[in-house]
Short mmCIF file of C-alpha atoms in Angstrom, two decimals:
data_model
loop_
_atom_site.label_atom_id
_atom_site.label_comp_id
_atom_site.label_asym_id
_atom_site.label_seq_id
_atom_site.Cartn_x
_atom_site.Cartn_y
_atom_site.Cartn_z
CA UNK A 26 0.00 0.00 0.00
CA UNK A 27 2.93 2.66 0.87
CA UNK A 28 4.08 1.68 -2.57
CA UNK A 29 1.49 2.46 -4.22
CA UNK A 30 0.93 5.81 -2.79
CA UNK A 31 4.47 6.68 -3.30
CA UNK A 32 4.15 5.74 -7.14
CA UNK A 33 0.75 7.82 -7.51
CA UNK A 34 2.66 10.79 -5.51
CA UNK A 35 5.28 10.72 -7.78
CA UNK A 36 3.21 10.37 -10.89
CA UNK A 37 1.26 13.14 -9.53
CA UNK A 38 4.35 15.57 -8.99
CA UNK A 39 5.98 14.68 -12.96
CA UNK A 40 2.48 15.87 -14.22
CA UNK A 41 2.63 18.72 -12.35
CA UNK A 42 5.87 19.27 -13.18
CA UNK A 43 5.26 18.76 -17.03
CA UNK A 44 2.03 21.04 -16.67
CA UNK A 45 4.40 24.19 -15.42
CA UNK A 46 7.26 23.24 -17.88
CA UNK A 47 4.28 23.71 -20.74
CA UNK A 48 3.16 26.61 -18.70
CA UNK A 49 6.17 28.28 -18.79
CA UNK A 50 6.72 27.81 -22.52
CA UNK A 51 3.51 29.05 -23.49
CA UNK A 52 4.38 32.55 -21.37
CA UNK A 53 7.80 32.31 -22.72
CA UNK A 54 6.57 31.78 -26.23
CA UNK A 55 3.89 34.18 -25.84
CA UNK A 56 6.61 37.15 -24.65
CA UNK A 57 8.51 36.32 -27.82
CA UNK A 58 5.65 37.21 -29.55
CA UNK A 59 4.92 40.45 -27.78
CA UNK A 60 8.61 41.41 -28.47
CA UNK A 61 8.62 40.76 -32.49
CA UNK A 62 5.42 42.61 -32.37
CA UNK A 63 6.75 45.58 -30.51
CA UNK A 64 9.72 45.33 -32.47
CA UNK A 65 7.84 45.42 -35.67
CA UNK A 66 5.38 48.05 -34.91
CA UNK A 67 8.42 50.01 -33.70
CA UNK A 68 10.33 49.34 -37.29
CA UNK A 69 7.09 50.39 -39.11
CA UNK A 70 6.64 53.81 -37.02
CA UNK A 71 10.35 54.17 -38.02
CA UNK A 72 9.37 53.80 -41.96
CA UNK A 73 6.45 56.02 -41.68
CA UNK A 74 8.71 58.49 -40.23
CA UNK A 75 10.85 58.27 -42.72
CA UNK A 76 8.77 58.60 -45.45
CA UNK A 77 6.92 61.78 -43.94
CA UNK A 78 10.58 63.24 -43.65
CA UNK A 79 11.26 61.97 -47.34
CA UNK A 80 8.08 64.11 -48.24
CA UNK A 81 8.34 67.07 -46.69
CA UNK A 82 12.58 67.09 -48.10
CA UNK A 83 10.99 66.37 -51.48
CA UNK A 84 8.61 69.12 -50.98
CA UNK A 85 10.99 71.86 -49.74
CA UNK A 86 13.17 71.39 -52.73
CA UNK A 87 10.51 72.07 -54.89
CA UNK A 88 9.30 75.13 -53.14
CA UNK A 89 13.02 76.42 -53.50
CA UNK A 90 13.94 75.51 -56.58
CA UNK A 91 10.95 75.92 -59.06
CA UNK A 92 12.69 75.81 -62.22
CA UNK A 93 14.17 72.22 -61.30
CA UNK A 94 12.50 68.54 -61.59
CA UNK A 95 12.33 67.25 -58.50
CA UNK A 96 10.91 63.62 -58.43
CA UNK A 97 11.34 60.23 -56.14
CA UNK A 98 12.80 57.33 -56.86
CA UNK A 99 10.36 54.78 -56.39
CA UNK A 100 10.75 51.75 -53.61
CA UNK A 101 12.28 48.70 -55.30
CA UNK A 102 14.40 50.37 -57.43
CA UNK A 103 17.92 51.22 -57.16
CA UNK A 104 18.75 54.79 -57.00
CA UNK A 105 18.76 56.31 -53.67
CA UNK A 106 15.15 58.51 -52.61
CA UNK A 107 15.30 61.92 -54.36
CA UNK A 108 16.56 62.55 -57.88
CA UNK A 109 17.30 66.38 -58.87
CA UNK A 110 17.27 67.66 -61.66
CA UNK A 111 18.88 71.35 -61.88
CA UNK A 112 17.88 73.64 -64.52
CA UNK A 113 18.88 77.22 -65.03
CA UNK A 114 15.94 79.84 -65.94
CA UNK A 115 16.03 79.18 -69.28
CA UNK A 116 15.39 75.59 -68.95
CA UNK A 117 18.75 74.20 -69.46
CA UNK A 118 19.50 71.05 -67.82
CA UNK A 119 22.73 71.46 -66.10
CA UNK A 120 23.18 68.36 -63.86
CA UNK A 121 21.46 66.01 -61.28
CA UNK A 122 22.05 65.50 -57.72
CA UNK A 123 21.08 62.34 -56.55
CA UNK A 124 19.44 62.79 -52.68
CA UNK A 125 19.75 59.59 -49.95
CA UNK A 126 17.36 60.74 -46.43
CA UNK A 127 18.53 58.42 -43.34
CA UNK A 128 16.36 59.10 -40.22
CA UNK A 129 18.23 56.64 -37.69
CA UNK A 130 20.46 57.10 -34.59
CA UNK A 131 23.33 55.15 -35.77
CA UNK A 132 25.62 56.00 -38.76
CA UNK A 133 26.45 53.48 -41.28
CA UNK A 134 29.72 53.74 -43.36
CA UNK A 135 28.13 51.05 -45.95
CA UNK A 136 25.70 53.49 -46.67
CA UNK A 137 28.10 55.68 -48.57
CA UNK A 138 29.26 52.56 -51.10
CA UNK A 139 25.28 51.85 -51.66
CA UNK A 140 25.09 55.44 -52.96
CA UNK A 141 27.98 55.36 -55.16
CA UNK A 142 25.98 52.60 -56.81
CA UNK A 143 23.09 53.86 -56.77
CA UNK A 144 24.89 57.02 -58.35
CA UNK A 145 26.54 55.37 -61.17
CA UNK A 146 22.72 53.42 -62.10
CA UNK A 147 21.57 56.83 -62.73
CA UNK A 148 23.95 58.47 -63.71
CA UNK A 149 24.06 61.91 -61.41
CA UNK A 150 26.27 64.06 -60.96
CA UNK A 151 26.71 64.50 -57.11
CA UNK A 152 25.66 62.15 -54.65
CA UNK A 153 24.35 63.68 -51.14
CA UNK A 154 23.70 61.71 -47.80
CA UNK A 155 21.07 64.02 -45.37
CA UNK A 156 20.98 62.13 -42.01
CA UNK A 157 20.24 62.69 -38.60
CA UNK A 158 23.78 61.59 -37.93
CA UNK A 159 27.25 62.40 -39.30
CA UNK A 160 30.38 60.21 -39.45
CA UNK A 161 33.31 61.64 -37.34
CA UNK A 162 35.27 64.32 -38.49
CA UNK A 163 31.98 65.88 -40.26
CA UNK A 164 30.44 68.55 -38.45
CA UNK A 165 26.84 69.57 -39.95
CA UNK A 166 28.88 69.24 -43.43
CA UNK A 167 31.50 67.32 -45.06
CA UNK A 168 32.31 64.87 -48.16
CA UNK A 169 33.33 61.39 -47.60
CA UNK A 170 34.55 59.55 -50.18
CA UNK A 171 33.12 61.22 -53.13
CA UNK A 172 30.12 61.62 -51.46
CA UNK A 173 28.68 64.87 -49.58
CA UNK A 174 27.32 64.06 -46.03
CA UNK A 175 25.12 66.83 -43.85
CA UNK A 176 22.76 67.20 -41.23
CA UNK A 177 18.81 68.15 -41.92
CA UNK A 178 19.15 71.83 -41.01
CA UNK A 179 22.37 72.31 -44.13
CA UNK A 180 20.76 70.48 -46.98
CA UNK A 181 19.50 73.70 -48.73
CA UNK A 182 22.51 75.26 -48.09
CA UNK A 183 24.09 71.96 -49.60
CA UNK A 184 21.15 72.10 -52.11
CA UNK A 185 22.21 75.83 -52.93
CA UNK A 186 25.84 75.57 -53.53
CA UNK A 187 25.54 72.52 -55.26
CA UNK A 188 23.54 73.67 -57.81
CA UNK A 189 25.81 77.12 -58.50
CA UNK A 190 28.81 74.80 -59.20
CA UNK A 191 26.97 72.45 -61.43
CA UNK A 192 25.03 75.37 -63.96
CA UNK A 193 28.56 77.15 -63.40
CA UNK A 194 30.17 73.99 -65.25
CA UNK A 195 27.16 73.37 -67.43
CA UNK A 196 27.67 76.60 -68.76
CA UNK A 197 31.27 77.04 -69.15
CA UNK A 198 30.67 73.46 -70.75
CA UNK A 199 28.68 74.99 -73.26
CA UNK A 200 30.96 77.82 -73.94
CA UNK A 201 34.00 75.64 -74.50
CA UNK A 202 31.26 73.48 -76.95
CA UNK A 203 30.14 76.42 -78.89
CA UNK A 204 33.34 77.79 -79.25
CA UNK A 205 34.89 74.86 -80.83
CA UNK A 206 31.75 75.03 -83.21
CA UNK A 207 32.49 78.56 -84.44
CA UNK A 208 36.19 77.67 -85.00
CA UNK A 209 34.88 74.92 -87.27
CA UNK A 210 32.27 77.30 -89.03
CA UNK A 211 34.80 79.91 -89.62
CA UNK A 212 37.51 77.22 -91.13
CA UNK A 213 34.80 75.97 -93.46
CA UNK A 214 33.99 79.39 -94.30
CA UNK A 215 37.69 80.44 -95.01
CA UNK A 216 38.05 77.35 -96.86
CA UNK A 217 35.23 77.31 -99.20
CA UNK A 218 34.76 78.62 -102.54
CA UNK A 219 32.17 81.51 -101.28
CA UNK A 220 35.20 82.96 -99.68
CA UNK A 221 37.15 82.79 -102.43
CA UNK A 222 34.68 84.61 -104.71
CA UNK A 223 34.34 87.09 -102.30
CA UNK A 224 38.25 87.57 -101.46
CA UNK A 225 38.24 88.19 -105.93
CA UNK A 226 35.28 90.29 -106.05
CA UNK A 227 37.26 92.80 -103.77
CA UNK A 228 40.69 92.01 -105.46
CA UNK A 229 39.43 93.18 -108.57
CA UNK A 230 37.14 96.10 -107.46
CA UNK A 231 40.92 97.11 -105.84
CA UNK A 232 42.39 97.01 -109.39
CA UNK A 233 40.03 98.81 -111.20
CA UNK A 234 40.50 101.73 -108.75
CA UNK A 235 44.17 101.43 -109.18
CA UNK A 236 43.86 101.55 -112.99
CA UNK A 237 41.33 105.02 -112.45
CA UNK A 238 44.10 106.46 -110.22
CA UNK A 239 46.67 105.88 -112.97
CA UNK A 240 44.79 107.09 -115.60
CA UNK A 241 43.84 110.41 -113.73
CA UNK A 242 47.26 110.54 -113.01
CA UNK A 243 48.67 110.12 -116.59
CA UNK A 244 45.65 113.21 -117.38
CA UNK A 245 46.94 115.21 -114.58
CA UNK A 246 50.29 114.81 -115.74
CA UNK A 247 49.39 116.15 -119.10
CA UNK A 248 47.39 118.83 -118.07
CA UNK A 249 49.82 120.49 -116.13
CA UNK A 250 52.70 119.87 -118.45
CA UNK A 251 50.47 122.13 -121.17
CA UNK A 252 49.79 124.65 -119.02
CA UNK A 253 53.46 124.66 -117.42
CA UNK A 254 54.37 125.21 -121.20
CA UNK A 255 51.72 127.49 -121.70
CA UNK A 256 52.80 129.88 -118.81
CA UNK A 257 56.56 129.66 -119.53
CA UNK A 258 55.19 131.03 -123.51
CA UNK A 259 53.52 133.27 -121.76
CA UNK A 260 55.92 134.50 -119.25
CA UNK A 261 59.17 134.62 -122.39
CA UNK A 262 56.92 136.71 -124.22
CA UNK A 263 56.45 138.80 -121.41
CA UNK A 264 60.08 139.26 -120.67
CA UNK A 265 60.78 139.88 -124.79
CA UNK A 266 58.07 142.71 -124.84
CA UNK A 267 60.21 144.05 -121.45
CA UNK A 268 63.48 143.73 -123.72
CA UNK A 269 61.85 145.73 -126.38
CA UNK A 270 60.89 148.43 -124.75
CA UNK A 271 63.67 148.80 -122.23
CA UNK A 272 65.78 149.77 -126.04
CA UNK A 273 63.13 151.96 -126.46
CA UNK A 274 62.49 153.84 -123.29
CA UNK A 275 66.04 153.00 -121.60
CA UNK A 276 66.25 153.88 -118.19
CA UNK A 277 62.88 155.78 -117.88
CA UNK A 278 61.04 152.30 -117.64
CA UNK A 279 60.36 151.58 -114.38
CA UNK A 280 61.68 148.18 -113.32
CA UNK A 281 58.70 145.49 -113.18
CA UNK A 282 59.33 143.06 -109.89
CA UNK A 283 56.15 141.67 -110.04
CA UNK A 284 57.66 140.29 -113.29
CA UNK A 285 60.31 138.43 -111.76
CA UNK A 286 58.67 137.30 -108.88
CA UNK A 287 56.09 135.65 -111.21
CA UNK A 288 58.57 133.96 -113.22
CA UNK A 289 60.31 132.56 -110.12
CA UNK A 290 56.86 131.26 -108.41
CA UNK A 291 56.01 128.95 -111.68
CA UNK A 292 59.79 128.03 -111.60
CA UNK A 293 59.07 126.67 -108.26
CA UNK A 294 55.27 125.14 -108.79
CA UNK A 295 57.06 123.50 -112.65
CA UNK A 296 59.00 121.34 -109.96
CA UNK A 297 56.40 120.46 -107.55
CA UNK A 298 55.77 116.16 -108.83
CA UNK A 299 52.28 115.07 -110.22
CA UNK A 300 51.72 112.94 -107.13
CA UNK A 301 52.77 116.01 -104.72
CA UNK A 302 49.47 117.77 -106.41
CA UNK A 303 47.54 114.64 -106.62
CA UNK A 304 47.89 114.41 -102.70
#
C-alpha cells in the first residue's frame, strides 16, 4: 500500500511538473511574440517616419527651386530617394544631384558605397547623404569619399551651392562646346569657294580703282605739263616785250618786280611732282 501511494505521488508531482514546464513555454513563447510585435510596430513607425521626412525634403526642394525637376525614386528600385534635376531659368539642364534621407540614430559607413551605386545606375552628378547623424570628423557638413554628407538643417545650403557649381560647369561646358563650333564654321567658311569669290570680287574692285588712279594721273600729268608750257610762252613773251621796250624807253622804264617774282613762283610750282598735287 505505501508503494502504491508513493508511485501515484510521484506520478502526480511529474504531471505537475510537465504542466508548469508547458506553462512556462507558453508565457515564454507568448513574450517572444509580444517582443517581435513591438519590435515590428516600432520598425514600421520608423518607416512612416521616414517617409513623412522623405516628403516634406521632397517638398521643400521644390518650393526652392521651381525651375528644377524634383521627383522620387520609387521603392524597389535602385537609385537612392530623391533625384534632382537642376535647370537654369532658361530651362537648361545642367546636372542632377542624386538625394539619400537616413532618419536613424546610428551612422552606417556602408551606406556611402550603396550610394555610389546607386549614383553610377543613374547616372548623377553629385551624390548627397542628409541624415540625422554624421560620421566623425563631419560637423553639420562634409564629403566622404566622393560623397557629400550633412545634417537636416544644411541640406538647402548643400542644395544651394551645389547647384551654383553644377550650372557654373554646365555653362562654361557649353561655352567651351560652342566655341569649338564657331572655330569649325569659320575654317569651313575660309576654306570654301564663297570665300574665295568674295576675297576676288574685292581684289578686282581694288584694281580697277588702281587703274582710275593711274589714268587720272597720266591726265593730270598732261594737263599740267600744257599749261606749265603754256605759262613759260607766256611769261618769255612777257620778258621779250620788257626787252623791247627797255631799247626803247632805256632807263625811264620803271623796273617790273612783279615780273620776276612771277617767273620765279612757276619756276618753283614747274618742280612740284604730279603725285605732290595729286595728294
Amino acid at each position: 500500500e505505501d508503494l502504491i501511494k508513493e508511485k501515484v505521488r510521484k506520478q502526480a508531482e511529474e504531471e505537475n511538473h510537465l504542466k508548469l514546464e508547458q506553462e512556462r513555454k507558453r508565457t515564454s513563447d507568448a513574450l517572444k511574440q509580444v517582443e517581435d510585435m513591438k519590435r515590428k510596430l516600432e520598425q514600421g513607425s520608423q518607416q512612416s517616419q521616414g517617409e513623412v521626412l522623405e516628403l516634406e525634403f521632397e517638398q521643400a526642394l521644390a518650393r526652392e527651386f521651381p525651375f528644377d525637376e524634383i521627383k522620387p525614386v520609387g521603392k524597389g528600385i535602385r537609385g537612392g530617394d530623391i533625384l534632382h534635376i537642376v535647370k537654369n531659368t532658361s530651362g537648361l539642364t545642367c546636372g542632377t544631384i542624386l538625394w539619400e534621407t537616413k532618419n536613424t540614430k546610428a551612422w552606417s559607413d556602408g551606406w556611402i558605397t550603396k550610394l555610389k551605386d546607386d549614383q553610377r545606375s543613374v547616372h548623377a552628378d553629385v551624390a548627397v547623404i542628409i541624415s540625422q547623424v554624421v560620421p566623425q570628423g563631419v560637423s553639420i557638413l562634409g564629403e566622404v569619399h566622393g560623397v557629400i554628407v550633412g545634417e537636416y538643417s544644411s541640406f538647402l545650403g548643400i542644395a544651394r551651392l551645389t547647384r551654383s557649381r553644377l550650372i557654373d560647369v554646365a555653362l562654361h561646358r557649353n561655352a567651351i562646346q560652342n566655341s569649338e563650333g564657331k572655330k569649325d564654321v569659320l575654317y569651313n567658311y575660309v576654306t570654301s569657294k564663297e570665300f574665295k569669290h568674295r576675297m576676288e570680287a574685292i581684289a578686282e574692285s581694288f584694281k580697277v580703282q588702281q587703274d582710275a588712279l593711274e589714268v587720272e594721273k597720266r591726265w593730270f600729268g598732261k594737263k599740267w605739263s600744257n599749261q606749265e608750257k603754256a605759262l613759260r610762252k607766256m611769261i618769255d613773251n612777257t620778258y621779250g616785250m620788257r626787252g623791247e621796250l627797255e631799247s626803247i624807253m632805256g632807263k625811264e622804264l620803271e623796273p617790273a618786280q612783279e615780273l620776276d617774282m612771277l617767273s620765279d613762283g612757276i619756276e618753283v610750282d614747274v618742280e612740284v611732282t604730279v603725285e605732290e598735287q595729286l595728294f
